[in-house]
mmCIF file of C-alpha atoms and ligand atoms in Angstrom:
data_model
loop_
_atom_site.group_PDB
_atom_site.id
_atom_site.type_symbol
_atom_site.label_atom_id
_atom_site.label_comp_id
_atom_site.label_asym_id
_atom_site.label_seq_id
_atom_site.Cartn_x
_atom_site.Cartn_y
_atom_site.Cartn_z
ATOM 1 C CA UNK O 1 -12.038 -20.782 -0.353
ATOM 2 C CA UNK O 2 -11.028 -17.536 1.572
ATOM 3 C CA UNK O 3 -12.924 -17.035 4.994
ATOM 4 C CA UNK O 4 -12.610 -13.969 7.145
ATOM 5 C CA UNK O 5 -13.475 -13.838 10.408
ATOM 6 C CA UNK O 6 -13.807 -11.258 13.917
ATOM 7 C CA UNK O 7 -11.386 -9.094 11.722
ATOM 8 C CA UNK O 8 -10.775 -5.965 13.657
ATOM 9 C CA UNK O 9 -8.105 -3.607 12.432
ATOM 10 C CA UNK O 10 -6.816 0.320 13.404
ATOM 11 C CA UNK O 11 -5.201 3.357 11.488
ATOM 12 C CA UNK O 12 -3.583 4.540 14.193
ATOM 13 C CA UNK O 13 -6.147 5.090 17.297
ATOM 14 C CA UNK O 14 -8.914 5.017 15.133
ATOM 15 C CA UNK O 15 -10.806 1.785 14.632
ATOM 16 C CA UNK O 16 -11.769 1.157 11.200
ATOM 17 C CA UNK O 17 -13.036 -2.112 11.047
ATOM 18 C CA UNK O 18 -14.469 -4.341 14.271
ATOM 19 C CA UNK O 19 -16.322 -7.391 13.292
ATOM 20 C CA UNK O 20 -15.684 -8.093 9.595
ATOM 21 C CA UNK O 21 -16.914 -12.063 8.833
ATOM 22 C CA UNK O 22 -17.546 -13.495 5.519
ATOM 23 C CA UNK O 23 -16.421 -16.058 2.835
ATOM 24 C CA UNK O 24 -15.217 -16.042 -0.598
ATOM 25 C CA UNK O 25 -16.248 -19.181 -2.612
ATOM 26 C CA UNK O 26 -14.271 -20.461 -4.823
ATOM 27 C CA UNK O 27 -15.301 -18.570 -8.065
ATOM 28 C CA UNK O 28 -18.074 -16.208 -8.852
ATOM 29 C CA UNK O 29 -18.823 -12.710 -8.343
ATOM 30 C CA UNK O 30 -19.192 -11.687 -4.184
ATOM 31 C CA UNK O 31 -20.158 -7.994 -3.611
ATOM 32 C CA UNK O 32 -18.671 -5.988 -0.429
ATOM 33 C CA UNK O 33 -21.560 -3.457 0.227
ATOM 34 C CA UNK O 34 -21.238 -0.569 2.714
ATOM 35 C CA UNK O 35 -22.207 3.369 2.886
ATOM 36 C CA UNK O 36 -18.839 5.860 2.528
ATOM 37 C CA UNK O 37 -16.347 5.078 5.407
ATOM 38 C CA UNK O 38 -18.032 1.361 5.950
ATOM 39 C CA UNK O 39 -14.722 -0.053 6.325
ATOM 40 C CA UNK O 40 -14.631 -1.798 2.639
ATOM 41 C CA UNK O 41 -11.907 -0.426 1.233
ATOM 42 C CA UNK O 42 -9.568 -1.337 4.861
ATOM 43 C CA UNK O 43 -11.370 -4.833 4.032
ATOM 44 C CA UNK O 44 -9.319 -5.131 1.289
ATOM 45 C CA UNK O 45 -6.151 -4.182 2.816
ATOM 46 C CA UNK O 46 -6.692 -6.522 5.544
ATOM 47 C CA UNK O 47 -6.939 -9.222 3.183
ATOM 48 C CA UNK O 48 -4.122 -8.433 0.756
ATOM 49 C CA UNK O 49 -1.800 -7.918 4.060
ATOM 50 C CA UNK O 50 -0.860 -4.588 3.607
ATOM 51 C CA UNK O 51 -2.738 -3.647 6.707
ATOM 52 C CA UNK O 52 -2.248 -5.786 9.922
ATOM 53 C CA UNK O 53 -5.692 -7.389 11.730
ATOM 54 C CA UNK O 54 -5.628 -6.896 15.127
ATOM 55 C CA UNK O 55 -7.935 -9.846 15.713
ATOM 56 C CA UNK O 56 -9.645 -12.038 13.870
ATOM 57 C CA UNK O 57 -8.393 -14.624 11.347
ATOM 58 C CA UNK O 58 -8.121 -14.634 7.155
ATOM 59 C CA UNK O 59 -8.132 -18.307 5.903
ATOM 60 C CA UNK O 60 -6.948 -19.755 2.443
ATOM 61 C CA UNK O 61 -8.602 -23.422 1.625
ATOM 62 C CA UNK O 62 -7.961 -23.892 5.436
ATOM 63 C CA UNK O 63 -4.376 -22.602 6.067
ATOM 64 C CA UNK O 64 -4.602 -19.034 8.665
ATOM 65 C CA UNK O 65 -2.938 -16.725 6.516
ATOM 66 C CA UNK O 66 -3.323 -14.086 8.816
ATOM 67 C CA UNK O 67 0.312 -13.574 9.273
ATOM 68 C CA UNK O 68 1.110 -13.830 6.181
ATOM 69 C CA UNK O 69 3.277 -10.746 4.204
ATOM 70 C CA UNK O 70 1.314 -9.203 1.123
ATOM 71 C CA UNK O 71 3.938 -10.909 -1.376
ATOM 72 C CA UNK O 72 2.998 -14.203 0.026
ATOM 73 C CA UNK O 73 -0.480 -13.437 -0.639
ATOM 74 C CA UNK O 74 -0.010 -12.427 -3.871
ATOM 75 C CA UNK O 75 2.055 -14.999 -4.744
ATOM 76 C CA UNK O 76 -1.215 -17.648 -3.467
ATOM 77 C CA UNK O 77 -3.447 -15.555 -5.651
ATOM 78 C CA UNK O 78 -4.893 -12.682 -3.779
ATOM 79 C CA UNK O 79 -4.817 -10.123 -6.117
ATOM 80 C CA UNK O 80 -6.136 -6.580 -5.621
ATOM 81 C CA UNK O 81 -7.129 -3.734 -7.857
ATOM 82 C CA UNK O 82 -6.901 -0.435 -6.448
ATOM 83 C CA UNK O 83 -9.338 2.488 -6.416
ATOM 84 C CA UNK O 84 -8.271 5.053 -8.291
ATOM 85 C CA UNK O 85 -6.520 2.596 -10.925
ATOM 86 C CA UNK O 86 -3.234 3.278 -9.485
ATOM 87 C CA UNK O 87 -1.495 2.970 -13.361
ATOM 88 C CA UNK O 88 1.667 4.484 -14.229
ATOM 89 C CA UNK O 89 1.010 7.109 -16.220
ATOM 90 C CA UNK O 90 3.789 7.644 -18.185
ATOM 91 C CA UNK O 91 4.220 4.114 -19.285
ATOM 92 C CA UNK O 92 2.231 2.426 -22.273
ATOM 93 C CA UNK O 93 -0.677 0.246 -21.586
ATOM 94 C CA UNK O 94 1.546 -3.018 -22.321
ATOM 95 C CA UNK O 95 4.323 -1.923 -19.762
ATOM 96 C CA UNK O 96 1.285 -1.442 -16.789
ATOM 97 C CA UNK O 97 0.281 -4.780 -18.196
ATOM 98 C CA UNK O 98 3.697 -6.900 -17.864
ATOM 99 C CA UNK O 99 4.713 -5.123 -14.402
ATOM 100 C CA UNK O 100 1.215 -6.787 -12.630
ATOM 101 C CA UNK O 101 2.536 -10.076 -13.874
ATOM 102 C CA UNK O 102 5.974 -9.220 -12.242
ATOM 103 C CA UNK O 103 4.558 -12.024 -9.586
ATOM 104 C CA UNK O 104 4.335 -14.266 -11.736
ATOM 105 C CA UNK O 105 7.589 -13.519 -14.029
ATOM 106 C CA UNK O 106 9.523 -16.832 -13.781
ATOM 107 C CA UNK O 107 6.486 -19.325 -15.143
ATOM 108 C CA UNK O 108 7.291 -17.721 -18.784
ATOM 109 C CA UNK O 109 3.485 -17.377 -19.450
ATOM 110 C CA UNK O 110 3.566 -13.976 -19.637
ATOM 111 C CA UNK O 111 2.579 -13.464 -22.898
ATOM 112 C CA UNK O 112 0.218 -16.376 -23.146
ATOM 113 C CA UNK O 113 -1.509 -13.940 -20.122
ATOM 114 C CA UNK O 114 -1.201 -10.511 -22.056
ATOM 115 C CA UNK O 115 -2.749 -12.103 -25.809
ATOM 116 C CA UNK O 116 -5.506 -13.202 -23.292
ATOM 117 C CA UNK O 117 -6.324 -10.131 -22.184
ATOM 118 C CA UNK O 118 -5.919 -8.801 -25.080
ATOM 119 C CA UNK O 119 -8.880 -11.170 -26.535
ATOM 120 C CA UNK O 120 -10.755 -10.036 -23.886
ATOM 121 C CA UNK O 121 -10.543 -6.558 -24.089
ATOM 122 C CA UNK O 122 -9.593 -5.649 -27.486
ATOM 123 C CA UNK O 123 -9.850 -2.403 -26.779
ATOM 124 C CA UNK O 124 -6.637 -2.528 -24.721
ATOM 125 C CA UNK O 125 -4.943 -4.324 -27.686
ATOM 126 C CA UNK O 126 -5.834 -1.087 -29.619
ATOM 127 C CA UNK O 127 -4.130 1.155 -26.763
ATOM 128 C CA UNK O 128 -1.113 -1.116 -25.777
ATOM 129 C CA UNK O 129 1.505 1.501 -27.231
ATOM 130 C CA UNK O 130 -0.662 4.386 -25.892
ATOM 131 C CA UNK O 131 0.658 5.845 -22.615
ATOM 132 C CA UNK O 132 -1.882 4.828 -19.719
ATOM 133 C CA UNK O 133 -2.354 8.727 -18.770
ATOM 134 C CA UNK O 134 -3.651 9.216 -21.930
ATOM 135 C CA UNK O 135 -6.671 6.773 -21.676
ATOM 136 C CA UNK O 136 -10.484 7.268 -21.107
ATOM 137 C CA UNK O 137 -11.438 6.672 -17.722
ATOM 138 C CA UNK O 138 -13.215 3.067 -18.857
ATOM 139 C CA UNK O 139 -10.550 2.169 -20.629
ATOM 140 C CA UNK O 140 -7.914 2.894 -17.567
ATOM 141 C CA UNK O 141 -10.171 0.614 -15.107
ATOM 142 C CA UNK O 142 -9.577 -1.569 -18.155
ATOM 143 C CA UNK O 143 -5.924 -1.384 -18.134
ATOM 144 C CA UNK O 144 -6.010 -1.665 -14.358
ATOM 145 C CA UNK O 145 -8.459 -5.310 -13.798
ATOM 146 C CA UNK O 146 -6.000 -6.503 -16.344
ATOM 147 C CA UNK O 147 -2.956 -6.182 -14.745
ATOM 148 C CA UNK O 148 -4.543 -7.588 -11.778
ATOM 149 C CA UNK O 149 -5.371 -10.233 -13.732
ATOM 150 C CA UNK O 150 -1.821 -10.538 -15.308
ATOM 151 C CA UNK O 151 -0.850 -11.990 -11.521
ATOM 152 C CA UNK O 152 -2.554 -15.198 -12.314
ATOM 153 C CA UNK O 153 -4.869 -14.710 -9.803
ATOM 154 C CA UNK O 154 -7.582 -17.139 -7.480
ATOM 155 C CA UNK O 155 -9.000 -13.775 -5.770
ATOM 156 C CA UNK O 156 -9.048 -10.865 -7.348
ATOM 157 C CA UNK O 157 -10.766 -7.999 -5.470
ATOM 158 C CA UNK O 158 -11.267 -4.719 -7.308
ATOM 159 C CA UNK O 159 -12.010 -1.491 -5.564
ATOM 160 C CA UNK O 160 -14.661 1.087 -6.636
ATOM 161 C CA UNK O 161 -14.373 -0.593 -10.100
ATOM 162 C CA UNK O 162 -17.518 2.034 -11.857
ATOM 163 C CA UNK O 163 -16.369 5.082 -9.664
ATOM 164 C CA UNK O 164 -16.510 7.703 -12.402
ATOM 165 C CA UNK O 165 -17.719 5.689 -15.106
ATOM 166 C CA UNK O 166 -20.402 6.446 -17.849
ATOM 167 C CA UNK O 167 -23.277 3.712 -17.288
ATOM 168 C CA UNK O 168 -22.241 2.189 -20.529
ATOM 169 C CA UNK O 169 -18.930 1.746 -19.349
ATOM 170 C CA UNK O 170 -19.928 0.101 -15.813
ATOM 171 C CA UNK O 171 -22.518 -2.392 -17.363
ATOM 172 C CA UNK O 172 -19.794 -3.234 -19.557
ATOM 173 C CA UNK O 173 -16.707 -3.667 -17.048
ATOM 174 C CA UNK O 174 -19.273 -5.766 -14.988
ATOM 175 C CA UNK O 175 -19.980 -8.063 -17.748
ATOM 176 C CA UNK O 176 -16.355 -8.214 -18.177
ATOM 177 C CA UNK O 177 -16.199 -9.577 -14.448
ATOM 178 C CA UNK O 178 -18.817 -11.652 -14.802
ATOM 179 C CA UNK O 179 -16.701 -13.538 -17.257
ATOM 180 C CA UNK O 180 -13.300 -13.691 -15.438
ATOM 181 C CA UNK O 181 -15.352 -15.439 -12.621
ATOM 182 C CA UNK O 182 -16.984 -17.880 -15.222
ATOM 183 C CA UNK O 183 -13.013 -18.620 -15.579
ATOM 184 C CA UNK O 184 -12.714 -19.976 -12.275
ATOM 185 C CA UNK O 185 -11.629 -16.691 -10.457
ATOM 186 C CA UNK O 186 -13.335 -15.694 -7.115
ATOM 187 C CA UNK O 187 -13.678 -11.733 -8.028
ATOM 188 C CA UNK O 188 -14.592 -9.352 -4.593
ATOM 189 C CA UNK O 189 -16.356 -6.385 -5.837
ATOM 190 C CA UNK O 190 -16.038 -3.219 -3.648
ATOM 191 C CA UNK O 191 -19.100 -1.489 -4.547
ATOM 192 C CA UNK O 192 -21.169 1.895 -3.679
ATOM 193 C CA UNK O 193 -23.397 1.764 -6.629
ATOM 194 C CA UNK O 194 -25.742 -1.097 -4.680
ATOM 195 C CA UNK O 195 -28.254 -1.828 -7.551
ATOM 196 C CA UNK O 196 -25.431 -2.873 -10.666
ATOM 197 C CA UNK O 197 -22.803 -4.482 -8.140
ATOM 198 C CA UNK O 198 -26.225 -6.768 -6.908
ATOM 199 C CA UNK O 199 -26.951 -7.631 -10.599
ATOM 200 C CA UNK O 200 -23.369 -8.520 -10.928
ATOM 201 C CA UNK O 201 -22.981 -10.585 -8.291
ATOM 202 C CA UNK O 202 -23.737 -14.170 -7.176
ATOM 203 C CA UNK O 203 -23.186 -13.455 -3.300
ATOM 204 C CA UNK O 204 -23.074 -10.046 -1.115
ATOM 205 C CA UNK O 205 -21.957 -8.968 2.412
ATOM 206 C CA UNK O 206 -23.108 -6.073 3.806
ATOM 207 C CA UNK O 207 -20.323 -3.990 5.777
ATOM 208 C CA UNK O 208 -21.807 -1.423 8.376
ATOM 209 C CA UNK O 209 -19.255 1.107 10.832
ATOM 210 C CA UNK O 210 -16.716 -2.079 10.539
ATOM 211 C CA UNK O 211 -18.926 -4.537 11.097
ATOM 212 C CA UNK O 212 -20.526 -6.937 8.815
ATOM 213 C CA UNK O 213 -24.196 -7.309 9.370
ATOM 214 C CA UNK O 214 -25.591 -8.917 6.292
ATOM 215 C CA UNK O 215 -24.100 -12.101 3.917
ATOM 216 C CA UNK O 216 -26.314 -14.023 1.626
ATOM 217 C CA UNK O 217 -27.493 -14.613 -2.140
ATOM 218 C CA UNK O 218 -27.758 -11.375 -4.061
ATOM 219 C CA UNK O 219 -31.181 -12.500 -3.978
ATOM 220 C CA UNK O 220 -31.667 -12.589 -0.332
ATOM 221 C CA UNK O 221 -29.713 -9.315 0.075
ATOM 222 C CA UNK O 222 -31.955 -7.693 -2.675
ATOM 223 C CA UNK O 223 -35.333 -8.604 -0.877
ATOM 224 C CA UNK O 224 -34.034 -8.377 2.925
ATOM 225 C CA UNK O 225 -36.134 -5.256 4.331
ATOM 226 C CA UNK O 226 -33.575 -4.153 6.112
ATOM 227 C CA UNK O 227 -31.377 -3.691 3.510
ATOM 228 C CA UNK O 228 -33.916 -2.470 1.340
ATOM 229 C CA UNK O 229 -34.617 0.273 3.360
ATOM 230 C CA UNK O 230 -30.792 1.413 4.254
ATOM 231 C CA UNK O 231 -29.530 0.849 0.719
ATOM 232 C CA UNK O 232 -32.386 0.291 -2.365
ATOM 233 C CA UNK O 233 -34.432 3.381 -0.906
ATOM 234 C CA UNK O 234 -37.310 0.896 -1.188
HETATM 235 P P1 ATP D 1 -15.255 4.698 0.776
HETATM 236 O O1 ATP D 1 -16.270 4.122 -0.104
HETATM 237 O O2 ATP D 1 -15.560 6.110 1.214
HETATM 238 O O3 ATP D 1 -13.848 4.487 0.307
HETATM 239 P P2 ATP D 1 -14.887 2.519 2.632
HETATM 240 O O4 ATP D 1 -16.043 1.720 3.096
HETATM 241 O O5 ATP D 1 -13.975 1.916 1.634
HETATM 242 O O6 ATP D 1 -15.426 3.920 2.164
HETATM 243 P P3 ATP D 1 -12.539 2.802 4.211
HETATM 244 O O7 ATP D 1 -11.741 3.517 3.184
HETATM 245 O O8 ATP D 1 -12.236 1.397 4.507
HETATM 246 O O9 ATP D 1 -14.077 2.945 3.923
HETATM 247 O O10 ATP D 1 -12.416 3.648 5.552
HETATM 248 C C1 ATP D 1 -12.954 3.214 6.808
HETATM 249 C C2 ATP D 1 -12.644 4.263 7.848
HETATM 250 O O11 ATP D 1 -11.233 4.334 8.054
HETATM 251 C C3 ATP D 1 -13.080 5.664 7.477
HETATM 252 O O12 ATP D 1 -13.589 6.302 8.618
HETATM 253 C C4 ATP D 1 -11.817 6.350 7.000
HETATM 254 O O13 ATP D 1 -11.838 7.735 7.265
HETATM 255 C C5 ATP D 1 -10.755 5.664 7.841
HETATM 256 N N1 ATP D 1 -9.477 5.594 7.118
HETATM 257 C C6 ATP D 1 -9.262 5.023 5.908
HETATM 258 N N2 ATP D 1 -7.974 5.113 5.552
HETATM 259 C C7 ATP D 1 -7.335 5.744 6.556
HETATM 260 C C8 ATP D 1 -5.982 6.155 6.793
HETATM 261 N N3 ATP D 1 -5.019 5.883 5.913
HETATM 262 N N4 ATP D 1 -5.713 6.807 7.939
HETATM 263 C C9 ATP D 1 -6.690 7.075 8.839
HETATM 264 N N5 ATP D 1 -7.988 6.716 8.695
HETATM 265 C C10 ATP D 1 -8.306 6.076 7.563
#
């Protein structure tokens, strides 16, 4: 289990998050919710290590990781998916594919990995000599959750994961995540789009100017008033 807690962390002066406190079970979808500039996105940095806390703690199955360097994370399974896909353009879906298993390149189980994938999302199969620049945006997020999921990981957090997508598209990618976490992976969902990331997911925490405010069932966030109001426009 991953727990975060009091995690407080700066881009220079500015203070982007100051009370950030929540867990990750296990497996199972968990939702980061938050308005534009919440302080999700800096979440995620926090927790892969490529941004320093300045207080607080993150905690792996009971070891303070906190210190930890972002390879170390990755190499204990915290895996995460960019916004914006981050692919390399110019290289062909399988190539995006092999370098997010880079991690993981001395267990030779590589390509046990990649034919998994590829049974999972045939479409990528279809496009795995296509050059990733040339792909539909659905089909890039594609590319991109599998390469994340290439490192073999326990946590796997994607960012902004139906930014841009046609509605077909997101219910599909979701269902796709739904499945990984049926797998045994703990998937972190950075989410605007409130109503399908609360569908999604088992759990949600609710991330307000840096601070977390809210943590429960999807469930209970779905019928807390408060959130409700701030987020369902009910
Ligand atoms: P969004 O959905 O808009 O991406 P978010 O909840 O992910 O929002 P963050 O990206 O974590 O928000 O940003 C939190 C705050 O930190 C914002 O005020 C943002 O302007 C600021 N911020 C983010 N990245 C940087 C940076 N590299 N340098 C300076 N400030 C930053």
């Amino acid at each position: 289990m991953l727990k975060v807690e009091g995690l407080a962390a700066y881009y220079g002066d500015f203070q982007a998050l100051e009370n950030v406190s929540f867990e990750l079970p296990d497996s199972g979808v968990t939702a980061l919710l938050g308005a534009n500039a919440a302080g999700k996105t800096t979440t995620l940095r926090v927790i892969s290590g490529v941004l320093p806390a300045t207080a607080g703690t993150v905690t792996l199955d009971g070891e303070d990781i906190t210190q930890a360097s972002s390879e170390e994370r990755v190499r204990r399974g915290i895996v995460q998916v960019p916004e914006g896909r981050k692919l390399f353009g110019t290289l062909t879906v399988e190539e995006n594919l092999l370098l997010g298993g880079f991690s993981r390149r001395k267990d030779g189980k590589s390509r046990e990995r990649l034919d998994r994938i590829y049974s999972m999302l045939p479409k990528l199969a279809e496009r795995r000599t296509q050059l990733a620049g040339s792909l539909s945006g659905g089909e890039q997020q594609m590319c991109a959750v599998g390469r994340g999921l290439m490192a073999d990981p326990s946590i796997l957090m994607i960012d902004e994961m139906s930014l841009g997508l046609a509605p077909v598209i997101v219910t599909q990618m979701f269902g796709f995540v739904k499945e990984i976490a049926a797998e045994g992976v703990s998937v972190l969902l950075v989410e605007q789009h409130v109503q399908h990331a609360l569908n999604a997911a088992d759990r949600a925490t609710i991330i307000e100017k840096g601070v977390t405010t809210h943590s429960g069932t999807s469930e209970e966030i779905r019928n807390d008033p408060k959130v409700r109001e701030a987020y369902l426009g009910a």
